[in-house]
Coordinates of C-alpha atoms and ligand atoms in Angstrom, one line a residue:
M1 CA 0.0 0.0 0.0
C2 CA 1.7 3.1 -1.3
G3 CA 5.3 2.9 -2.5
I4 CA 8.1 5.2 -1.2
V5 CA 11.4 5.8 -2.7
G6 CA 14.2 8.3 -2.0
Y7 CA 17.7 9.0 -3.2
I8 CA 20.6 11.1 -2.0
G9 CA 24.0 11.1 -3.7
S10 CA 25.7 12.6 -6.7
K11 CA 23.7 11.2 -9.5
N12 CA 20.5 12.8 -11.0
C13 CA 17.9 11.3 -8.7
V14 CA 14.9 11.7 -11.1
P15 CA 15.4 8.6 -13.3
I16 CA 16.4 6.6 -10.2
L17 CA 13.2 7.6 -8.4
V18 CA 11.0 7.0 -11.4
E19 CA 12.5 3.5 -11.9
G20 CA 12.1 2.8 -8.2
L21 CA 8.4 3.9 -8.4
K22 CA 7.8 1.6 -11.3
R23 CA 9.2 -1.3 -9.3
L24 CA 6.9 -0.4 -6.4
E25 CA 3.9 0.4 -8.4
Y26 CA 2.2 -2.8 -7.4
R27 CA 1.9 -1.3 -3.9
G28 CA -0.5 1.4 -5.2
Y29 CA -1.2 3.0 -8.6
D30 CA -3.8 5.7 -8.4
S31 CA -1.4 8.6 -8.5
A32 CA 2.3 9.3 -8.2
G33 CA 4.6 12.2 -7.4
L34 CA 8.2 13.3 -6.9
G35 CA 9.7 16.0 -4.7
I36 CA 13.3 17.1 -5.4
L37 CA 15.7 19.7 -4.1
S38 CA 18.1 21.6 -6.3
N39 CA 19.8 25.0 -6.3
G40 CA 18.1 26.0 -3.1
K41 CA 14.6 25.3 -4.5
S42 CA 12.1 22.5 -4.0
T43 CA 10.1 21.1 -6.9
I44 CA 7.1 18.9 -6.8
V45 CA 5.6 17.0 -9.7
K46 CA 2.5 15.0 -9.3
K47 CA 0.0 13.2 -11.5
K48 CA -3.1 11.2 -11.2
G49 CA -2.8 7.7 -12.6
K50 CA 0.1 5.4 -13.0
V51 CA 3.8 6.2 -12.8
S52 CA 3.9 6.2 -16.6
E53 CA 1.6 9.3 -16.5
L54 CA 4.0 11.0 -14.1
E55 CA 6.9 10.0 -16.3
K56 CA 5.3 11.7 -19.3
I57 CA 5.2 15.1 -17.6
I58 CA 8.6 14.7 -16.1
D59 CA 10.1 14.0 -19.6
G60 CA 9.4 17.6 -20.7
K61 CA 10.7 19.3 -17.6
N62 CA 14.5 18.6 -17.6
L63 CA 14.5 18.0 -13.9
I64 CA 17.9 17.5 -12.3
A65 CA 18.7 17.0 -8.6
S66 CA 20.8 14.8 -6.5
I67 CA 18.3 14.5 -3.7
G68 CA 14.6 13.6 -4.0
I69 CA 11.7 11.4 -2.8
G70 CA 9.0 9.7 -4.8
H71 CA 5.6 8.2 -4.0
T72 CA 3.0 6.0 -5.7
R73 CA -0.3 6.1 -3.9
W74 CA -3.2 3.9 -2.9
A75 CA -5.7 6.3 -1.7
T76 CA -6.9 6.1 1.9
H77 CA -8.0 9.7 2.6
G78 CA -9.3 11.7 -0.3
L79 CA -9.9 10.9 -4.0
P80 CA -7.0 9.8 -6.2
N81 CA -6.3 13.1 -7.8
E82 CA -3.3 15.4 -8.2
I83 CA -4.0 17.5 -5.1
N84 CA -4.1 14.5 -2.9
A85 CA -1.1 12.9 -4.5
H86 CA 2.2 13.0 -2.6
P87 CA 4.6 14.8 -1.8
H88 CA 2.6 17.1 0.5
P89 CA 4.4 20.4 1.3
N90 CA 4.1 22.9 4.1
S91 CA 2.8 26.3 3.2
D92 CA 6.0 27.7 1.6
E93 CA 7.0 24.4 0.1
S94 CA 10.2 24.3 2.1
I95 CA 9.3 20.9 3.6
L96 CA 8.0 18.0 1.5
V97 CA 6.5 14.8 3.0
I98 CA 5.6 11.5 1.5
H99 CA 3.7 9.0 3.6
N100 CA 2.4 5.4 3.6
G101 CA -0.1 4.5 6.3
I102 CA -2.9 6.3 8.2
I103 CA -2.6 9.1 10.7
E104 CA -5.6 8.2 12.9
N105 CA -5.7 11.4 14.9
Y106 CA -5.3 13.7 11.8
R107 CA -8.6 15.4 12.4
N108 CA -7.6 16.6 15.8
L109 CA -4.2 17.6 14.6
K110 CA -5.7 19.4 11.7
T111 CA -8.0 21.4 13.9
L112 CA -5.1 22.4 16.1
L113 CA -3.0 23.4 13.2
Q114 CA -5.8 25.4 11.6
K115 CA -6.2 27.3 14.8
Q116 CA -2.5 28.2 14.5
G117 CA -3.3 29.6 11.0
Y118 CA -2.2 26.6 8.8
E119 CA -4.2 26.2 5.6
F120 CA -4.8 22.9 4.1
K121 CA -5.1 22.2 0.4
S122 CA -5.7 18.4 0.2
E123 CA -8.1 16.0 1.9
T124 CA -5.2 13.7 3.0
D125 CA -4.1 12.8 6.5
T126 CA -0.5 13.3 5.2
E127 CA -0.7 17.0 4.8
V128 CA -1.1 17.3 8.6
L129 CA 2.4 15.9 8.9
A130 CA 3.9 18.5 6.6
H131 CA 2.4 21.4 8.7
L132 CA 3.1 19.7 12.0
I133 CA 6.8 19.2 11.2
D134 CA 6.8 22.8 10.0
S135 CA 5.4 24.0 13.3
F136 CA 8.3 22.4 15.2
Y137 CA 10.8 23.6 12.6
K138 CA 9.6 27.2 13.1
M139 CA 10.4 26.8 16.8
G140 CA 14.1 26.5 15.9
N141 CA 14.4 22.7 15.9
T142 CA 16.4 20.9 13.2
L143 CA 14.5 18.9 10.6
F144 CA 15.5 15.6 12.3
K145 CA 14.2 16.8 15.7
S146 CA 11.1 18.4 14.2
V147 CA 10.1 15.1 12.6
R148 CA 10.7 13.3 15.9
L149 CA 8.6 15.8 17.8
A150 CA 5.8 15.8 15.2
L151 CA 5.7 12.0 15.2
A152 CA 5.4 12.0 19.0
E153 CA 2.0 13.7 18.5
V154 CA 0.8 11.2 15.9
E155 CA -1.4 8.1 16.4
G156 CA -1.6 5.6 13.6
T157 CA 0.8 4.1 11.1
Y158 CA 3.4 5.6 8.9
G159 CA 6.4 5.1 6.8
I160 CA 7.5 8.6 5.8
A161 CA 10.3 10.4 4.0
V162 CA 10.8 14.2 4.5
L163 CA 12.9 16.8 2.7
S164 CA 13.6 20.4 3.6
K165 CA 15.2 22.9 1.2
N166 CA 16.7 24.5 4.3
E167 CA 18.6 21.3 5.0
P168 CA 19.2 20.0 1.5
D169 CA 21.9 17.4 2.5
K170 CA 19.6 14.9 4.2
I171 CA 16.4 12.9 4.0
I172 CA 14.6 12.1 7.2
I173 CA 12.7 8.8 7.3
A174 CA 10.6 7.2 10.0
K175 CA 8.6 4.1 10.4
H176 CA 5.7 2.9 12.5
G177 CA 3.7 0.0 11.1
S178 CA 4.5 0.6 7.4
P179 CA 7.8 -0.8 6.0
L180 CA 10.9 1.3 5.2
V181 CA 14.3 0.1 4.2
L182 CA 17.4 2.0 3.7
G183 CA 19.9 1.0 0.9
L184 CA 23.5 1.8 1.5
G185 CA 25.6 2.7 -1.5
D186 CA 29.0 4.3 -2.1
K187 CA 28.5 8.0 -1.3
E188 CA 24.9 7.5 -2.1
N189 CA 21.9 6.2 -0.1
F190 CA 18.5 4.9 -1.1
I191 CA 15.2 4.7 0.6
A192 CA 12.4 2.4 -0.3
S193 CA 9.2 0.7 1.0
D194 CA 10.7 -2.6 0.0
I195 CA 13.9 -4.0 -1.5
N196 CA 12.5 -4.4 -5.0
A197 CA 13.4 -0.7 -5.6
L198 CA 16.9 -1.2 -4.3
I199 CA 18.0 -4.2 -6.5
G200 CA 20.7 -3.3 -8.9
H201 CA 21.7 -0.2 -6.7
T202 CA 23.0 -1.9 -3.6
T203 CA 23.0 -5.2 -1.7
R204 CA 23.5 -3.6 1.7
V205 CA 20.3 -2.7 3.5
V206 CA 19.1 -1.5 6.9
Y207 CA 15.5 -2.2 8.0
L208 CA 13.9 0.5 10.0
E209 CA 11.9 -0.8 13.0
D210 CA 8.7 0.7 14.5
G211 CA 9.3 3.9 16.4
E212 CA 12.7 4.6 14.6
V213 CA 13.7 7.8 12.8
A214 CA 16.8 8.1 10.6
E215 CA 18.7 11.0 9.3
V216 CA 20.1 9.9 6.0
Y217 CA 23.1 11.8 4.3
N218 CA 24.8 10.7 1.1
D219 CA 27.6 9.0 3.0
R220 CA 26.2 8.2 6.5
F221 CA 23.1 7.9 8.5
Y222 CA 22.0 8.2 12.1
T223 CA 19.1 6.4 13.8
K224 CA 17.2 7.3 16.9
T225 CA 13.9 6.4 18.5
I226 CA 11.2 8.9 18.4
Q227 CA 12.0 9.4 22.1
D228 CA 15.5 10.5 21.2
E229 CA 17.5 7.4 22.1
E230 CA 20.4 6.6 19.8
I231 CA 20.3 3.2 18.2
K232 CA 22.8 1.2 16.2
K233 CA 21.4 -0.6 13.2
E234 CA 22.5 -3.9 11.7
V235 CA 23.4 -4.0 8.0
F236 CA 22.0 -6.9 6.0
E237 CA 23.1 -8.3 2.7
I238 CA 20.4 -9.0 0.1
T239 CA 20.9 -11.5 -2.7
M240 CA 18.0 -10.8 -5.0
K241 CA 18.8 -10.2 -8.7
L242 CA 17.2 -7.8 -11.1
D243 CA 15.7 -10.5 -13.3
A244 CA 13.6 -11.7 -10.4
I245 CA 11.5 -8.5 -10.7
D246 CA 11.5 -8.4 -14.5
K247 CA 8.6 -9.7 -16.8
N248 CA 11.2 -11.9 -18.6
G249 CA 9.4 -11.6 -21.9
F250 CA 5.9 -12.2 -20.6
D251 CA 3.1 -9.7 -21.2
T252 CA 2.2 -9.5 -17.6
F253 CA 3.8 -10.3 -14.2
M254 CA 0.7 -12.5 -13.4
L255 CA 1.3 -14.8 -16.3
K256 CA 5.0 -14.9 -15.7
E257 CA 4.3 -15.8 -12.0
I258 CA 1.8 -18.5 -12.9
M259 CA 4.2 -20.0 -15.4
E260 CA 7.1 -19.9 -12.9
Q261 CA 5.4 -22.3 -10.6
P262 CA 7.3 -25.4 -11.5
E263 CA 10.4 -23.6 -10.3
S264 CA 8.9 -21.7 -7.5
V265 CA 7.3 -24.8 -5.9
L266 CA 10.7 -26.6 -6.4
N267 CA 12.5 -23.7 -4.7
S268 CA 10.1 -23.9 -1.8
M269 CA 11.0 -27.6 -1.2
R270 CA 14.7 -27.4 -2.3
G271 CA 17.0 -28.9 0.3
R272 CA 14.1 -29.4 2.7
L273 CA 13.2 -33.0 2.0
L274 CA 15.1 -35.9 3.7
F275 CA 14.2 -39.1 1.9
D276 CA 16.2 -41.4 4.2
E277 CA 14.4 -40.1 7.3
G278 CA 11.1 -39.6 5.5
T279 CA 10.9 -36.1 6.8
A280 CA 11.4 -32.4 6.1
K281 CA 14.2 -30.1 7.3
L282 CA 13.2 -26.6 8.1
G283 CA 16.1 -24.6 9.6
G284 CA 13.9 -21.8 10.7
L285 CA 11.9 -24.1 13.0
E286 CA 14.8 -26.1 14.5
E287 CA 14.9 -24.1 17.7
V288 CA 11.2 -24.4 18.3
I289 CA 10.4 -27.9 16.9
E290 CA 10.1 -29.6 20.3
K291 CA 7.6 -27.0 21.5
L292 CA 5.8 -27.0 18.2
S293 CA 5.4 -30.8 18.2
K294 CA 3.9 -30.6 21.7
A295 CA 1.4 -27.8 20.8
K296 CA -2.1 -28.7 21.9
R297 CA -3.7 -26.4 19.4
F298 CA -2.6 -24.6 16.2
I299 CA -4.1 -21.4 15.1
I300 CA -3.3 -20.1 11.6
T301 CA -4.1 -16.6 10.8
A302 CA -3.8 -14.6 7.5
C303 CA -5.7 -12.5 5.0
G304 CA -7.0 -13.1 1.5
T305 CA -5.2 -15.7 -0.5
S306 CA -2.9 -16.5 2.4
W307 CA -6.0 -17.2 4.5
H308 CA -7.0 -19.7 1.9
S309 CA -3.7 -21.5 2.2
A310 CA -4.2 -21.4 5.9
L311 CA -7.5 -23.3 5.4
V312 CA -5.6 -26.0 3.4
G313 CA -3.1 -26.0 6.3
E314 CA -5.9 -26.8 8.7
Y315 CA -6.8 -29.9 6.7
M316 CA -3.2 -31.0 6.6
F317 CA -2.6 -30.4 10.4
E318 CA -5.8 -32.2 11.4
Q319 CA -5.2 -35.1 9.0
F320 CA -1.6 -35.8 9.9
L321 CA -1.0 -34.3 13.3
R322 CA -4.4 -34.8 14.9
V323 CA -4.1 -31.5 16.6
P324 CA -7.1 -29.2 16.7
T325 CA -6.5 -26.3 14.3
E326 CA -8.3 -23.1 13.9
V327 CA -8.0 -20.7 11.0
E328 CA -8.7 -17.0 11.7
Y329 CA -9.0 -13.9 9.5
A330 CA -6.2 -11.8 11.0
S331 CA -8.4 -8.8 11.0
E332 CA -10.9 -10.6 13.3
F333 CA -8.4 -12.3 15.4
R334 CA -6.7 -9.1 16.4
Y335 CA -9.8 -7.4 17.8
R336 CA -11.8 -10.1 19.5
N337 CA -9.4 -10.8 22.4
P338 CA -8.8 -14.4 21.3
I339 CA -8.5 -17.1 23.9
I340 CA -4.8 -18.2 23.6
N341 CA -3.2 -20.8 25.7
S342 CA 0.5 -21.1 26.5
D343 CA 0.7 -24.5 24.7
D344 CA -0.8 -23.1 21.5
A345 CA 1.3 -22.3 18.4
I346 CA 0.2 -19.6 16.0
F347 CA 1.2 -19.4 12.4
F348 CA 1.0 -16.1 10.5
I349 CA 1.0 -16.5 6.8
S350 CA 1.8 -13.5 4.6
Q351 CA 3.3 -13.3 1.2
S352 CA 4.5 -9.7 1.8
G353 CA 5.2 -10.1 5.4
E354 CA 3.8 -6.6 5.9
T355 CA 0.0 -7.0 5.9
A356 CA -1.2 -4.7 8.6
D357 CA -3.9 -7.0 10.0
T358 CA -1.6 -10.0 10.1
L359 CA 1.2 -8.0 11.7
A360 CA -1.2 -6.6 14.3
A361 CA -2.6 -10.1 15.0
M362 CA 1.0 -11.3 15.6
K363 CA 1.8 -8.4 17.9
E364 CA -1.3 -9.2 19.9
A365 CA -0.4 -12.9 20.1
K366 CA 3.2 -12.1 21.1
R367 CA 1.9 -9.9 23.9
K368 CA 0.2 -13.0 25.2
G369 CA 3.5 -14.9 25.2
V370 CA 2.5 -17.6 22.8
L371 CA 4.8 -19.2 20.1
C372 CA 4.5 -17.1 17.0
L373 CA 5.6 -18.5 13.6
G374 CA 5.9 -16.6 10.4
I375 CA 5.4 -18.1 6.9
C376 CA 6.5 -15.3 4.6
N377 CA 7.8 -14.8 1.1
A378 CA 9.4 -11.3 1.3
V379 CA 12.8 -11.8 2.9
G380 CA 13.5 -9.4 5.7
S381 CA 9.8 -8.4 6.0
T382 CA 8.4 -7.3 9.3
I383 CA 6.5 -10.5 10.1
A384 CA 9.5 -12.5 9.1
R385 CA 11.7 -10.4 11.4
E386 CA 9.3 -10.2 14.4
S387 CA 8.0 -13.7 14.6
D388 CA 9.7 -16.1 17.1
A389 CA 10.7 -18.5 14.3
G390 CA 9.4 -19.3 10.8
V391 CA 9.9 -20.5 7.3
Y392 CA 10.4 -18.6 4.1
I393 CA 8.4 -19.9 1.2
H394 CA 11.1 -18.9 -1.3
A395 CA 8.7 -18.2 -4.2
G396 CA 10.7 -15.2 -5.3
P397 CA 9.3 -11.7 -5.7
E398 CA 5.6 -11.7 -6.5
I399 CA 4.7 -8.5 -8.3
G400 CA 1.3 -9.2 -9.9
V401 CA -1.3 -8.0 -7.5
A402 CA -3.2 -11.3 -7.6
S403 CA -1.3 -13.9 -5.7
T404 CA -0.5 -17.1 -7.6
K405 CA 3.0 -18.6 -7.1
A406 CA 3.0 -17.5 -3.4
F407 CA -0.2 -19.5 -2.8
T408 CA 1.3 -22.7 -4.2
S409 CA 4.5 -22.2 -2.3
Q410 CA 2.7 -21.5 0.9
L411 CA 0.9 -24.9 0.4
V412 CA 4.3 -26.5 -0.1
V413 CA 5.7 -25.1 3.1
L414 CA 2.6 -26.0 5.1
A415 CA 2.9 -29.5 3.8
L416 CA 6.6 -29.6 4.8
I417 CA 5.8 -28.3 8.3
T418 CA 3.1 -31.0 8.5
L419 CA 5.5 -33.7 7.4
L420 CA 8.2 -32.5 9.9
I421 CA 5.8 -32.5 12.9
A422 CA 4.1 -35.7 11.8
R423 CA 7.4 -37.6 11.8
K424 CA 8.1 -36.3 15.3
K425 CA 4.7 -37.7 16.2
D426 CA 3.4 -41.0 14.9
L427 CA 3.9 -41.0 11.1
S428 CA 5.9 -44.0 10.1
L429 CA 9.2 -43.9 8.2
I430 CA 7.6 -45.6 5.2
D431 CA 4.7 -43.2 5.1
G432 CA 7.0 -40.3 5.5
Q433 CA 9.2 -41.5 2.6
N434 CA 6.1 -42.0 0.4
I435 CA 5.2 -38.4 1.1
V436 CA 8.7 -37.2 0.3
K437 CA 8.5 -39.1 -3.0
E438 CA 5.2 -37.5 -3.9
F439 CA 6.6 -34.1 -3.1
L440 CA 9.3 -34.6 -5.6
T441 CA 6.8 -35.3 -8.4
I442 CA 5.0 -32.0 -7.9
P443 CA 7.1 -29.6 -10.0
E444 CA 6.8 -31.9 -13.1
K445 CA 3.0 -32.2 -12.5
V446 CA 2.7 -28.5 -12.3
K447 CA 4.6 -28.2 -15.6
K448 CA 2.2 -30.6 -17.2
I449 CA -0.9 -28.6 -16.0
L450 CA 0.6 -25.4 -17.5
L451 CA 0.6 -27.2 -20.9
L452 CA -3.2 -26.9 -20.7
N453 CA -3.0 -23.2 -21.1
D454 CA -4.4 -23.2 -24.6
Q455 CA -7.3 -25.4 -23.6
I456 CA -8.1 -23.2 -20.6
E457 CA -7.9 -20.0 -22.8
K458 CA -10.6 -21.5 -25.1
I459 CA -12.8 -22.2 -22.1
A460 CA -12.2 -18.6 -20.9
D461 CA -13.4 -17.4 -24.3
E462 CA -16.8 -19.1 -23.8
F463 CA -17.3 -17.6 -20.4
K464 CA -15.8 -14.1 -20.6
H465 CA -19.2 -12.4 -20.8
V466 CA -20.9 -14.1 -17.8
D467 CA -21.7 -12.0 -14.7
N468 CA -21.5 -14.7 -12.0
F469 CA -19.5 -17.9 -11.3
L470 CA -19.8 -20.5 -8.6
Y471 CA -16.8 -22.5 -7.4
L472 CA -17.4 -25.7 -5.5
G473 CA -15.0 -28.1 -3.8
R474 CA -14.9 -30.5 -0.9
G475 CA -12.3 -31.3 1.8
Y476 CA -8.9 -30.1 0.7
N477 CA -10.4 -28.5 -2.4
F478 CA -12.9 -26.4 -0.6
P479 CA -10.2 -23.7 0.0
V480 CA -9.2 -24.0 -3.6
A481 CA -12.8 -23.1 -4.6
L482 CA -12.5 -20.0 -2.5
E483 CA -9.2 -19.1 -4.0
G484 CA -10.4 -19.7 -7.6
A485 CA -13.4 -17.4 -6.9
L486 CA -11.1 -14.8 -5.4
K487 CA -8.7 -14.9 -8.4
L488 CA -11.6 -14.4 -10.8
K489 CA -13.3 -11.6 -9.0
E490 CA -10.2 -9.6 -8.2
I491 CA -8.9 -9.4 -11.8
S492 CA -12.0 -9.9 -14.0
Y493 CA -14.5 -8.0 -11.8
I494 CA -16.9 -10.9 -12.3
H495 CA -18.9 -11.8 -9.2
A496 CA -17.7 -15.3 -8.1
E497 CA -18.3 -17.3 -4.9
G498 CA -16.7 -20.3 -3.5
Y499 CA -18.6 -22.8 -1.4
P500 CA -18.1 -26.3 0.0
A501 CA -19.9 -28.3 -2.7
A502 CA -22.5 -29.8 -0.4
E503 CA -23.4 -26.5 1.1
M504 CA -24.6 -25.4 -2.3
K505 CA -27.9 -27.2 -1.5
H506 CA -28.5 -24.9 1.4
G507 CA -28.9 -21.7 -0.5
P508 CA -26.6 -21.0 -3.5
I509 CA -28.4 -23.6 -5.7
A510 CA -31.2 -21.1 -6.0
L511 CA -28.8 -19.1 -8.2
V512 CA -28.2 -21.9 -10.7
D513 CA -29.8 -21.9 -14.1
E514 CA -28.4 -22.2 -17.7
N515 CA -26.6 -18.9 -17.3
M516 CA -24.6 -19.9 -14.2
P517 CA -21.3 -21.5 -14.8
V518 CA -20.2 -23.8 -11.9
I519 CA -16.7 -24.9 -11.5
F520 CA -16.2 -28.1 -9.6
I521 CA -12.9 -29.1 -8.2
A522 CA -13.4 -32.8 -8.3
P523 CA -10.2 -34.9 -8.3
K524 CA -10.5 -38.6 -7.4
D525 CA -10.2 -38.5 -3.7
S526 CA -12.3 -39.7 -0.8
T527 CA -14.9 -37.0 -1.5
Y528 CA -15.2 -37.9 -5.2
D529 CA -18.5 -39.9 -5.1
K530 CA -20.1 -37.2 -3.0
I531 CA -19.0 -34.5 -5.3
M532 CA -20.3 -36.4 -8.3
S533 CA -23.8 -36.3 -6.7
N534 CA -23.4 -32.5 -6.3
I535 CA -22.5 -32.3 -10.0
E536 CA -25.7 -34.2 -10.9
E537 CA -27.7 -31.7 -8.8
I538 CA -26.3 -28.8 -10.7
K539 CA -26.8 -30.5 -14.1
A540 CA -30.4 -31.2 -13.2
R541 CA -30.8 -27.4 -13.0
K542 CA -29.1 -26.8 -16.3
G543 CA -26.0 -25.2 -14.8
K544 CA -22.9 -25.2 -17.1
I545 CA -20.2 -27.2 -15.5
I546 CA -16.5 -27.0 -15.7
A547 CA -14.7 -29.7 -13.7
I548 CA -11.1 -29.8 -12.6
A549 CA -10.7 -33.6 -12.5
S550 CA -8.1 -36.3 -12.2
E551 CA -6.3 -37.5 -15.4
S552 CA -7.4 -41.0 -14.5
D553 CA -11.1 -40.1 -14.4
D554 CA -13.0 -40.8 -17.6
R555 CA -16.4 -40.9 -16.0
I556 CA -16.7 -37.2 -15.4
D557 CA -16.2 -36.2 -19.1
K558 CA -19.6 -37.7 -19.9
I559 CA -21.4 -35.6 -17.4
V560 CA -19.9 -32.1 -17.3
D561 CA -19.5 -29.6 -20.1
Y562 CA -15.8 -29.0 -19.9
T563 CA -13.1 -31.0 -18.0
I564 CA -9.6 -29.8 -17.2
K565 CA -7.5 -32.8 -16.2
V566 CA -4.8 -32.7 -13.6
P567 CA -2.3 -35.4 -12.6
D568 CA -3.1 -37.4 -9.4
T569 CA -1.3 -36.9 -6.2
I570 CA -1.9 -37.4 -2.5
R571 CA -4.8 -35.4 -1.0
M572 CA -2.5 -33.1 1.0
L573 CA -0.7 -31.9 -2.1
M574 CA -3.7 -31.9 -4.5
P575 CA -4.6 -28.2 -4.0
I576 CA -1.1 -27.2 -5.4
L577 CA -2.3 -28.8 -8.6
T578 CA -6.0 -28.0 -8.7
V579 CA -5.6 -24.3 -8.2
I580 CA -3.4 -23.8 -11.3
P581 CA -6.2 -24.2 -13.9
L582 CA -8.2 -21.7 -11.9
Q583 CA -5.4 -19.2 -11.9
L584 CA -5.1 -19.5 -15.7
L585 CA -8.9 -19.4 -16.2
A586 CA -9.2 -16.1 -14.2
Y587 CA -6.2 -14.8 -16.0
H588 CA -7.5 -15.5 -19.5
I589 CA -11.0 -14.2 -18.8
A590 CA -9.6 -10.9 -17.5
I591 CA -7.2 -10.5 -20.4
K592 CA -10.1 -11.2 -22.9
K593 CA -12.1 -8.5 -21.1
G594 CA -9.2 -6.1 -21.8
L595 CA -8.3 -5.7 -18.1
N596 CA -5.0 -4.9 -16.4
V597 CA -4.4 -8.1 -14.5
D598 CA -1.2 -6.9 -12.8
Q599 CA -2.9 -3.8 -11.3
P600 CA -6.6 -4.5 -10.9
R601 CA -8.8 -1.6 -9.9
N602 CA -8.9 -0.6 -6.2
L603 CA -6.3 -3.1 -5.1
A604 CA -2.7 -3.0 -4.0
K605 CA -0.3 -5.7 -3.4
S606 CA 0.7 -5.1 0.1
V607 CA -2.2 -4.0 2.4
T608 CA -0.3 -2.1 5.1
V609 CA -3.4 -0.2 6.4
E610 CA -6.3 -1.7 8.3
Ligands
F6R701 C1 -5.2 -12.0 -3.5 C2 -4.2 -11.3 -2.7 C3 -4.6 -10.8 -1.4 C4 -3.5 -11.2 -0.4 C5 -3.8 -10.6 1.0 C6 -2.8 -11.0 2.0 O1 -4.7 -12.4 -4.8 O2 -3.1 -11.2 -3.2 O3 -5.8 -11.4 -1.0 O4 -3.4 -12.6 -0.3 O5 -3.8 -9.2 0.9 O6 -1.5 -10.5 1.6 P1 -0.2 -11.1 2.3 O7 -0.1 -12.6 1.9 O8 0.9 -10.3 1.7 O9 -0.3 -10.9 3.8

């Protein structure tokens, strides 16, 4: 949610900032802006729409500066227009602020500032920060101190970067709840919401923590808490390469990421399977594995697609570990004073590792002293850093707003965790080895499903004009139905609902007629006969049926309108396969409707506000 970039050094910052904004655009894309300092002057350029719109107006301006900040916005307060775009200046434009997050007490602060004579131009909460910092600056404080004093008055979340033309040798940054990372170069420093914007510039990064403020010069930086205590920061090395955030010849990131899944699922399991012992090896859990295997209850919490993988995790944990498992929306978990026992273990699943609700749920759980485990993709993300232990899914950067490869990698990691704990409990060596063997077949099976792309595209063509879709699955494939429906609605704007197949009789069947396509996820597993009955029920009402079925199933073709066949595997791993046709179907329908699948309307990749 909102992307922040900054540069200070000897190069012209403008192309660096624009390039950084493009790489962060998945965080928000309703407007963009730059603020730069040169020759004792501040300049702001803002534009409604995508970074490419901003770029067009910059091109004609011959802007050159060696210090600047940039922002790509996902609107929280005020319409997405030029006035509400960032940076926001104080009255004489000597101070410029960009902000990601929400200032919750901005109305009170605004009233106080208005009483002091400050005039506001935008509807944003951010503009309050510019004037508040200005009010402290006018009292004779340095910019660094003014930012600290201003933030001490603020309630809410923020990642901010601040410039002043009166102190043109520094950028002040601060974080509380919204991510910020500092990239250290040679006589140049970079600022970004996430490391994607830093790749190719530097491999040395410093993650700011909540309540920290940094004064960043071209050749050094100082960090303090908002309360003025000095802090020493650790420098981390990042290994990500530029091609990881490139479309690599694909038209969209989403298609690239769907097609990458044979490698991404392999990367998630690489070096983590031990055939001889019939188990998994997860370095990140080694220190807590004894406690984890003795947990009396698991809670898995997440949002959106990650919540769907948590639901699959529930089936895995209960089938193999026989430990009661609850799955919670992070946004609900955090506010309802959940009952947590000391022998529980709580997993927090997040691709970005920055989702505000999941992070807040984790903080709440940590307060209660329970074991908190992160399952994240983004290396160095807040949830990954702040959990007691955890596992990276290693799917590589996911840029398309609709999550695809992160989902399948989350499922791999949940299955690895299941195997690891199950072998500590009562899963036999032979059974463990059989699971390991099956794991190893998954990347090839994923590859085989991706060969169905053309067939799925043809099916998409038949259905691109419909207004509603129903997705039905049972057992392990019920969460896949939810995920398939979410993929379709978020990128094609077609209304879609996922249901447990049998639940359909209790209401949704009323919607079914010849205009309602119904997708059944119906591989040959223990629920197959039941789901076949559900298929007959839909057929009797003339619903059009698309089935995701097992390769070995020739009965289903005679009953349904379209079948998409996937290879067989064990139940636990089946969702990794069955979801892929649904990703492709959603993708092709959206593309045929002429929509931007990488940046669907109203969405942003990383939801860092409540
Ligand atoms: C859907 C999607 C979202 C995210 C959700 C959680 O395609 O991407 O529903 O899954 O916002 O995000 P993370 O996993 O980053 O916590």
